PDB file of C-alpha atoms in Angstrom:
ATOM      1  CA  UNK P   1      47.319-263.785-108.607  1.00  0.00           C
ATOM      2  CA  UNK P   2      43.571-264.449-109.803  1.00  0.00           C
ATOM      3  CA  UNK P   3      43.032-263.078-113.581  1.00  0.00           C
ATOM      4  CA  UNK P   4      40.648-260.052-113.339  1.00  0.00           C
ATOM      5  CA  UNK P   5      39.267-260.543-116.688  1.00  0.00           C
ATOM      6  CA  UNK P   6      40.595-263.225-119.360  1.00  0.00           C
ATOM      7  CA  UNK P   7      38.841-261.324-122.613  1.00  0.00           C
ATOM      8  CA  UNK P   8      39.134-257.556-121.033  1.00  0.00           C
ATOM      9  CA  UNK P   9      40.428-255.218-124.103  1.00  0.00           C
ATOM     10  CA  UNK P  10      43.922-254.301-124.284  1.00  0.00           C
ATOM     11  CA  UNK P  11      45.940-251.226-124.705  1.00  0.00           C
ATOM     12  CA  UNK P  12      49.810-251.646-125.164  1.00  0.00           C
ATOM     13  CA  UNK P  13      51.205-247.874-124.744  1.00  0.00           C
ATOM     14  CA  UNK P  14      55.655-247.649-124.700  1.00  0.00           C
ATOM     15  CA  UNK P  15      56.508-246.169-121.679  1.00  0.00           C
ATOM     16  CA  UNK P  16      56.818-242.602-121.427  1.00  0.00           C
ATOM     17  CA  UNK P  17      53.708-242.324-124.302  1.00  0.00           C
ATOM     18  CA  UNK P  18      50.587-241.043-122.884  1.00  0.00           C
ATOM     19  CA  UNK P  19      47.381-243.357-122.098  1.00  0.00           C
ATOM     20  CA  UNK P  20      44.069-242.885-122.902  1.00  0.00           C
ATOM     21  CA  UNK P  21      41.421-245.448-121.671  1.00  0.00           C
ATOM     22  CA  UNK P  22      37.725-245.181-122.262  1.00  0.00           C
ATOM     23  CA  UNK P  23      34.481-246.210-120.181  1.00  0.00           C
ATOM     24  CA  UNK P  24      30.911-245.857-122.021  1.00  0.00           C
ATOM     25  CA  UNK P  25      28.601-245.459-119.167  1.00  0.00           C
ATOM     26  CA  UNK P  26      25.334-246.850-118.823  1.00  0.00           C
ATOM     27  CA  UNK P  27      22.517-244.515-116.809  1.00  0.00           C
ATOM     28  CA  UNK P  28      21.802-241.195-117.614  1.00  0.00           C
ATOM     29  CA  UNK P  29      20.929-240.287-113.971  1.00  0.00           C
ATOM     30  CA  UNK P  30      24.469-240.862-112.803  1.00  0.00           C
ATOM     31  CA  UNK P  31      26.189-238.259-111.071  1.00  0.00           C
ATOM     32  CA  UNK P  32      29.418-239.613-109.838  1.00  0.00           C
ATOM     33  CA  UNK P  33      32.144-241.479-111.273  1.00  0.00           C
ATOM     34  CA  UNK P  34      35.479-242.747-110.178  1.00  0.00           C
ATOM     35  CA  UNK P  35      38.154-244.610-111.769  1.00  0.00           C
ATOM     36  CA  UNK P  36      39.812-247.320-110.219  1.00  0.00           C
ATOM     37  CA  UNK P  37      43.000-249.088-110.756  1.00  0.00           C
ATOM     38  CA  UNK P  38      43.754-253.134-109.837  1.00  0.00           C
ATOM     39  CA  UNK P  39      46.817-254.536-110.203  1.00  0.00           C
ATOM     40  CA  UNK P  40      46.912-258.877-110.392  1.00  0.00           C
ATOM     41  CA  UNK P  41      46.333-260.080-106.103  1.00  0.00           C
ATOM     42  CA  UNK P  42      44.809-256.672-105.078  1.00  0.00           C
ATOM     43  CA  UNK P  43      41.879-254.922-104.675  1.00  0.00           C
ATOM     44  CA  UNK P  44      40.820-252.010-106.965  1.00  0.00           C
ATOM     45  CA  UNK P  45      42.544-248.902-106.110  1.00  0.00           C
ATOM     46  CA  UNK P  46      40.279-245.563-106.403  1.00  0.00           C
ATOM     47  CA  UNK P  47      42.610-243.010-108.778  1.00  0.00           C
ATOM     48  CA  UNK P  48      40.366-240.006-109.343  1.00  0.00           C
ATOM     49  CA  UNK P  49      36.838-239.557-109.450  1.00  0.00           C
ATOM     50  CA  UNK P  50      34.720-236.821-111.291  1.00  0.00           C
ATOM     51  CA  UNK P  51      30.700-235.236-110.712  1.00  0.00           C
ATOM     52  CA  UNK P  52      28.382-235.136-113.404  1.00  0.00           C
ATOM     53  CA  UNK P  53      28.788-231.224-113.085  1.00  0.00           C
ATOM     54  CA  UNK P  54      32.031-231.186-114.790  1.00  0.00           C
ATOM     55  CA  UNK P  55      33.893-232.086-117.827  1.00  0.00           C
ATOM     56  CA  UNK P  56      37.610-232.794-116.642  1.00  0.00           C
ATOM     57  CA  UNK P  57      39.731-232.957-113.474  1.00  0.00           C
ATOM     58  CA  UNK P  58      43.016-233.316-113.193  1.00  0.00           C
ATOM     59  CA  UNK P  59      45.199-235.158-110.575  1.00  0.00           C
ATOM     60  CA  UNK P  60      48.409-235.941-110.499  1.00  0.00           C
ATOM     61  CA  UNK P  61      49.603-237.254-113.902  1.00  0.00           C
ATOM     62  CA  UNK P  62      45.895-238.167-114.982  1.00  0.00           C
ATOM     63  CA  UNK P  63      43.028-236.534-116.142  1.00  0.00           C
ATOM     64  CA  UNK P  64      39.741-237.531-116.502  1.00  0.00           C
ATOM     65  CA  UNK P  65      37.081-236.390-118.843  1.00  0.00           C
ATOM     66  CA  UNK P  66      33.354-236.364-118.793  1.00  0.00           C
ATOM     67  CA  UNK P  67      30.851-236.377-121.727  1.00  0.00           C
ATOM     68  CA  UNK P  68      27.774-236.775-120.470  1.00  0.00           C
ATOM     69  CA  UNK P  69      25.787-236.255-123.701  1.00  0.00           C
ATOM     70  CA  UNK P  70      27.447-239.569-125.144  1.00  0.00           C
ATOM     71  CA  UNK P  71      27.788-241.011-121.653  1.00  0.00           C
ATOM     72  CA  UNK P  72      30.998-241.412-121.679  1.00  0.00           C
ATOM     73  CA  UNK P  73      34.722-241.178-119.803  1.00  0.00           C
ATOM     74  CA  UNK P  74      38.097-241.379-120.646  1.00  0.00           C
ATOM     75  CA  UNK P  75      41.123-241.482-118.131  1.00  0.00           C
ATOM     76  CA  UNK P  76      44.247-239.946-119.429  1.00  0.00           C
ATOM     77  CA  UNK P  77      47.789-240.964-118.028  1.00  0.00           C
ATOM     78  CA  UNK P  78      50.630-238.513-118.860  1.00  0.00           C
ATOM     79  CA  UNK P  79      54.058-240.530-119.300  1.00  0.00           C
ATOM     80  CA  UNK P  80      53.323-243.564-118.539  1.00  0.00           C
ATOM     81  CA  UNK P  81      55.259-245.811-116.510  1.00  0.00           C
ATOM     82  CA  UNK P  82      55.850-249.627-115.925  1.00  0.00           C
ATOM     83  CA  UNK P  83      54.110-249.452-112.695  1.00  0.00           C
ATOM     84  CA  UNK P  84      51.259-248.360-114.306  1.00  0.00           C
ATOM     85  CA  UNK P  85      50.161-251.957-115.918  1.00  0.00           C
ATOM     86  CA  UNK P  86      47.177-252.542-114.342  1.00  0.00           C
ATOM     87  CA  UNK P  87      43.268-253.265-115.301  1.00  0.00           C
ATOM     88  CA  UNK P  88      41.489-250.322-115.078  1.00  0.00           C
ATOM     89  CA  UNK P  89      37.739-249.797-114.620  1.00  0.00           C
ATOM     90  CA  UNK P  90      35.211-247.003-114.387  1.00  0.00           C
ATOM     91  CA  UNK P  91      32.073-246.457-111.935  1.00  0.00           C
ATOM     92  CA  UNK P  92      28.832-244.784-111.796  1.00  0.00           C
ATOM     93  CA  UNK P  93      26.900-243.974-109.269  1.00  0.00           C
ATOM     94  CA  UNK P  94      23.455-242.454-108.684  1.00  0.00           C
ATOM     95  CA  UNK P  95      22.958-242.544-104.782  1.00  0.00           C
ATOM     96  CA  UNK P  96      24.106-240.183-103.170  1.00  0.00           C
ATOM     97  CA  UNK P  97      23.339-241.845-100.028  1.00  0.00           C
ATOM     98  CA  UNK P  98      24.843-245.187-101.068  1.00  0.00           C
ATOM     99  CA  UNK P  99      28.186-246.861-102.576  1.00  0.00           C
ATOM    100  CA  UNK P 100      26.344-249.027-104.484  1.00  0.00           C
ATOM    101  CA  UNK P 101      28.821-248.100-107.965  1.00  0.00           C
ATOM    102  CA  UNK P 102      27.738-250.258-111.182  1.00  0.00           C
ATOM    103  CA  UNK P 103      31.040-251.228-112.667  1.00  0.00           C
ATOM    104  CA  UNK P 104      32.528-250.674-116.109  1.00  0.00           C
ATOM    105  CA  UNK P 105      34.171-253.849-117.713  1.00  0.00           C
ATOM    106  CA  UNK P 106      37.662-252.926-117.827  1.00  0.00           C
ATOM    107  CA  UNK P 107      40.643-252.185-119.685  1.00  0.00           C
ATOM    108  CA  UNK P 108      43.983-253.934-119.302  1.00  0.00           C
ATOM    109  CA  UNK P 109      46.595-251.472-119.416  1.00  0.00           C
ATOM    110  CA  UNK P 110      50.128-252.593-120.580  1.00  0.00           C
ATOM    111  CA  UNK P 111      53.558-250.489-120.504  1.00  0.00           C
ATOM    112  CA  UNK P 112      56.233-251.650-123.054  1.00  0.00           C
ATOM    113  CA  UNK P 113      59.428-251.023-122.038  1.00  0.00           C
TER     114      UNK P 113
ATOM    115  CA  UNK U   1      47.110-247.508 -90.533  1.00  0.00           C
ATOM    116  CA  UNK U   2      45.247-251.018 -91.094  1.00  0.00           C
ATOM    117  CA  UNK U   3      43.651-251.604 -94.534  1.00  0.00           C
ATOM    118  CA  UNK U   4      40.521-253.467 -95.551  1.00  0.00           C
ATOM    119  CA  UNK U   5      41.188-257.796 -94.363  1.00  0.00           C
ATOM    120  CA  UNK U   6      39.180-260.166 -95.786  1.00  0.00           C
ATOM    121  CA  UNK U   7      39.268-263.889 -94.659  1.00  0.00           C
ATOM    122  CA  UNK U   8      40.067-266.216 -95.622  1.00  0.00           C
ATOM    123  CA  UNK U   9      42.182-265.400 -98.651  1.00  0.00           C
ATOM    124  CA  UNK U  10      40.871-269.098-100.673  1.00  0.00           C
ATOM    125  CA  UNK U  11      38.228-271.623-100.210  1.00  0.00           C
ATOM    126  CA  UNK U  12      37.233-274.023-102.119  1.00  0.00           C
ATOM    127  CA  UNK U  13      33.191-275.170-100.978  1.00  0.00           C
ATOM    128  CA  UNK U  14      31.669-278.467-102.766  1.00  0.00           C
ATOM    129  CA  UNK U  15      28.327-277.282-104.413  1.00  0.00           C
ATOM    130  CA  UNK U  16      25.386-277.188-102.274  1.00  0.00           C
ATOM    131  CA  UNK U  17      27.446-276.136 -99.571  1.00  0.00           C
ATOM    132  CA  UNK U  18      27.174-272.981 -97.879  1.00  0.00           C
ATOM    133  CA  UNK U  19      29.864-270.436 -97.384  1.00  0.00           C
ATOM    134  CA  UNK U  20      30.792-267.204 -94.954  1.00  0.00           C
ATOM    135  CA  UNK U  21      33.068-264.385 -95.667  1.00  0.00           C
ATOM    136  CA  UNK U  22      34.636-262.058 -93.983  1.00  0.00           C
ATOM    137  CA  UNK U  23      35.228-258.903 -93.495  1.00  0.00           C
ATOM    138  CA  UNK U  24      37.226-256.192 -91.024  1.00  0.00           C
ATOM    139  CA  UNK U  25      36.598-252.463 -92.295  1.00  0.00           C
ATOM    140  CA  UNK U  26      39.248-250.024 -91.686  1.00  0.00           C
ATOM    141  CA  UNK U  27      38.857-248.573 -88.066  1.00  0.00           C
ATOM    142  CA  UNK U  28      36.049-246.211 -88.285  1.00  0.00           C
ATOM    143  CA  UNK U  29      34.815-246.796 -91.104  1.00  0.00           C
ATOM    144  CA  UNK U  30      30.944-247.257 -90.817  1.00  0.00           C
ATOM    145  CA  UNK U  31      30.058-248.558 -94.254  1.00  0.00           C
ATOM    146  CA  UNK U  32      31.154-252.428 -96.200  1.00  0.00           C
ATOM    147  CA  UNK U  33      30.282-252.707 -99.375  1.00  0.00           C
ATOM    148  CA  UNK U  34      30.294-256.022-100.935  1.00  0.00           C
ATOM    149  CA  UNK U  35      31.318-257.071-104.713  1.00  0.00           C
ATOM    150  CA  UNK U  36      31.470-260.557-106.740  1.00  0.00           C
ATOM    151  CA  UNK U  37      33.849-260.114-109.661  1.00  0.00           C
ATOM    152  CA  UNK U  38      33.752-262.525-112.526  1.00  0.00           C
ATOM    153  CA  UNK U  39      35.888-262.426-115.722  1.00  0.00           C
ATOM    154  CA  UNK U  40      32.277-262.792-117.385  1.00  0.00           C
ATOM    155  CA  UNK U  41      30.079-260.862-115.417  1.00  0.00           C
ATOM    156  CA  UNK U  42      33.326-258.064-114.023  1.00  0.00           C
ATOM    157  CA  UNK U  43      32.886-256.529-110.656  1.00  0.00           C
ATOM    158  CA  UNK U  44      28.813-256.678-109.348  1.00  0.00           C
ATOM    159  CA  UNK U  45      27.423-254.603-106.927  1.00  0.00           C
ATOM    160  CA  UNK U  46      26.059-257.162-103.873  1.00  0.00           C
ATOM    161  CA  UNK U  47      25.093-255.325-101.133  1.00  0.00           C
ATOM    162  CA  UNK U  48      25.891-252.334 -98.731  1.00  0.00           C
ATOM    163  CA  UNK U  49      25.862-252.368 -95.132  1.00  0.00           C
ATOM    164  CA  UNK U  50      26.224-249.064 -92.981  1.00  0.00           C
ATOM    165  CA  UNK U  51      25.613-249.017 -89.252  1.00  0.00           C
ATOM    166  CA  UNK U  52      24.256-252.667 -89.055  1.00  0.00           C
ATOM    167  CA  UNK U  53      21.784-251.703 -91.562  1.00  0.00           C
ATOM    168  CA  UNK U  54      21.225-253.093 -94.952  1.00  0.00           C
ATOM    169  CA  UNK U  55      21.033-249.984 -97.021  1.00  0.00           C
ATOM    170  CA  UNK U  56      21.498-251.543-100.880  1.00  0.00           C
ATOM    171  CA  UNK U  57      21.561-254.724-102.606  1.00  0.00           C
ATOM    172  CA  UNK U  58      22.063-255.583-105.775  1.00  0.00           C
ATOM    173  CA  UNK U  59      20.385-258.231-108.616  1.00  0.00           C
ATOM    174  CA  UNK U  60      21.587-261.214-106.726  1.00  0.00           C
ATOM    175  CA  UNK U  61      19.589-264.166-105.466  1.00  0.00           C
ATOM    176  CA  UNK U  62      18.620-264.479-101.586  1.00  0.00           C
ATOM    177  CA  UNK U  63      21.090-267.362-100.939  1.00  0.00           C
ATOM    178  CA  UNK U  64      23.149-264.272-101.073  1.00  0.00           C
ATOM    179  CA  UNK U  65      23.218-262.473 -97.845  1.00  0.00           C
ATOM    180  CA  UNK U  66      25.194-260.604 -95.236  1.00  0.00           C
ATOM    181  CA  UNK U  67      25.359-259.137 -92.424  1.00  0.00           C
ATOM    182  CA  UNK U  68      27.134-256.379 -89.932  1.00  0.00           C
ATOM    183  CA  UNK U  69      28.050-256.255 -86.766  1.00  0.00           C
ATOM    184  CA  UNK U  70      28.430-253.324 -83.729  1.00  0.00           C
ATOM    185  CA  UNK U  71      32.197-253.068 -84.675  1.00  0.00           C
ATOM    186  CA  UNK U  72      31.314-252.601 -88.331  1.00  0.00           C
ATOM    187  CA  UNK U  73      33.325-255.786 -89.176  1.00  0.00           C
ATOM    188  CA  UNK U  74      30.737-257.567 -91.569  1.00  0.00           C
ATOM    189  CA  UNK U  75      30.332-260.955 -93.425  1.00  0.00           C
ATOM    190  CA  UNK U  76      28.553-262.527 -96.232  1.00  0.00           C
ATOM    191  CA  UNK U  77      26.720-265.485 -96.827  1.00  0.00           C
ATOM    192  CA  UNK U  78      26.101-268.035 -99.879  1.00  0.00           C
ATOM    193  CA  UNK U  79      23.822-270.914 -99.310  1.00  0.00           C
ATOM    194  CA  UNK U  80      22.836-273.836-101.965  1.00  0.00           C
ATOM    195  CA  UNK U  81      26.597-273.099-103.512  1.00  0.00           C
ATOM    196  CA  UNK U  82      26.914-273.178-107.363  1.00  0.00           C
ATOM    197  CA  UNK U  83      29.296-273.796-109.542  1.00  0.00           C
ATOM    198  CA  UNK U  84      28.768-269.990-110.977  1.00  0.00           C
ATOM    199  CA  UNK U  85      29.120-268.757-107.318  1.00  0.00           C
ATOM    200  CA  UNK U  86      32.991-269.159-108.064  1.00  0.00           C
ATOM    201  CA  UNK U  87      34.201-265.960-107.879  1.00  0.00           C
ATOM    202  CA  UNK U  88      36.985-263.070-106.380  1.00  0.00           C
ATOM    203  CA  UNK U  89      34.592-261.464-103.293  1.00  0.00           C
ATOM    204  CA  UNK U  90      35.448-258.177-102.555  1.00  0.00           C
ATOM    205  CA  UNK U  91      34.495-255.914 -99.822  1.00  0.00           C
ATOM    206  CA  UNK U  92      34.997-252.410 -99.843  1.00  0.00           C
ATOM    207  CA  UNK U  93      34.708-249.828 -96.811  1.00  0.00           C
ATOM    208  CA  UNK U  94      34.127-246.210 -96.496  1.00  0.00           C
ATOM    209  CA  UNK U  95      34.125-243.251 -93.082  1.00  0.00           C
ATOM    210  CA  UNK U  96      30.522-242.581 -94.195  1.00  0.00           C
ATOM    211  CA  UNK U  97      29.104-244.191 -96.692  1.00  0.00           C
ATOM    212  CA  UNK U  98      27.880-241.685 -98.790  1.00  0.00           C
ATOM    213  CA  UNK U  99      27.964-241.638-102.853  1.00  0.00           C
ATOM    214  CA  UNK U 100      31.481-238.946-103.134  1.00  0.00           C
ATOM    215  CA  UNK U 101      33.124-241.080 -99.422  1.00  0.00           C
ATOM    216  CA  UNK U 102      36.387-242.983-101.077  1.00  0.00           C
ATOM    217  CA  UNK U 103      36.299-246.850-100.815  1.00  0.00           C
ATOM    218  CA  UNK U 104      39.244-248.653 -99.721  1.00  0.00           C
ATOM    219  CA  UNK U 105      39.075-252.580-100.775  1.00  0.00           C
ATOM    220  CA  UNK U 106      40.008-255.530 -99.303  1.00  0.00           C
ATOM    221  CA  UNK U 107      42.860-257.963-101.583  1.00  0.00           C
ATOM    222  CA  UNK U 108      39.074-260.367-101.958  1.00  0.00           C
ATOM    223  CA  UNK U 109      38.486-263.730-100.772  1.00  0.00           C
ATOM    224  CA  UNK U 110      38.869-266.390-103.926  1.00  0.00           C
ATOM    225  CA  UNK U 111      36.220-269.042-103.956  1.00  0.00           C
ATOM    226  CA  UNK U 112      35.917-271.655-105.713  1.00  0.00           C
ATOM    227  CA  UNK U 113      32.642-274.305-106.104  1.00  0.00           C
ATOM    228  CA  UNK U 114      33.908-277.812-107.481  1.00  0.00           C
TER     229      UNK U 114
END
């Protein structure tokens, strides 16, 4: 598959550990973020997504948290698992009329077995 | 259920050529986004297309342009290709369109200006 980013930062977790990736955001205005997963041939995958009128969601095995006075994200992933290797970006958005997201750069997630 | 299909999967354009991509949105979905990701630049926003209609576009030139037809399947267009127009294009649709409606992407079309 294509290589989604050749200098994207890396975090090695051991499976089973938890992950925790960060995103600093860039516009104050935005109201709506999502992170996405993409594994090496695909498309990014939307995982869980978050409004600028909360701190934390949860889904199922991740978490994400909001800090909007630092502008920034994080994506927690309880027990991690091989098929979680991935790159992993955030979004913002500011339209709510439009899916025009500005992208974070990424973070390559990789699961030691 | 049919996901996002973009043709073709690779190209590979001689610069100064023009190209067109492709895209088929899942069935009923009204909106395509479009994305060019880089390993410099990451994933950039190109344009948005609901109901035929350019609603967004990004900080691209205008040899970047698309388009979107009656059956919401859309395509995009690079004239004058350069080398930096190498790149993983990546459509995205969505039912409505609207900032909190989730995006479902296409695997990209990978081209490549020699």
């Amino acid at each position: 598959g294509e290589s989604v980013g050749l200098h994207l930062p890396t975090l090695s977790v051991q499976e089973g550990d938890n992950s925790i990736i960060n995103c600093a955001y860039s516009n104050s205005a935005s109201d709506y973020f999502i992170w996405y997963k993409q594994e090496s041939g695909k498309g990014p995958q939307f995982i869980i997504d978050i409004r600028s009128n909360m701190d934390k969601r949860q889904g199922q095995r991740v978490t994400v948290l909001l800090n909007k006075t630092v502008k920034h994200l994080s994506l927690q992933i309880a027990a991690t698992q091989p098929g979680d290797s991935a790159v992993y970006f955030c979004a913002e958005n500011w339209d709510n009329y439009g899916q025009n997201f500005v992208f974070g750069p990424g973070t390559r997630l990789s699961v030691l077995p | 259920k049919a996901g996002v299909t973009q043709t073709p999967r690779y190209l590979i354009k001689t610069r100064g050529q023009q190209v067109t991509l492709s895209c088929s949105p899942i069935s009923g979905h009204r909106s395509v986004s479009w994305y060019q990701q880089t390993p410099g630049q990451g994933l950039q926003f190109l344009f948005e297309y609901f109901s035929e209609t350019q609603r967004n576009k990004g900080n691209f030139p205008g040899r970047f342009s698309g388009r979107q037809f009656s059956n919401s399947r859309s395509e995009m267009n690079v004239s004058t290709l350069e080398l930096g127009d190498s790149a993983l294009y990546l459509c995205a649709s969505s039912l409505a369109g609207t900032q909190n409606t989730e995006a479902f992407f296409g695997q990209g079309t990978r081209l490549t200006v020699v």
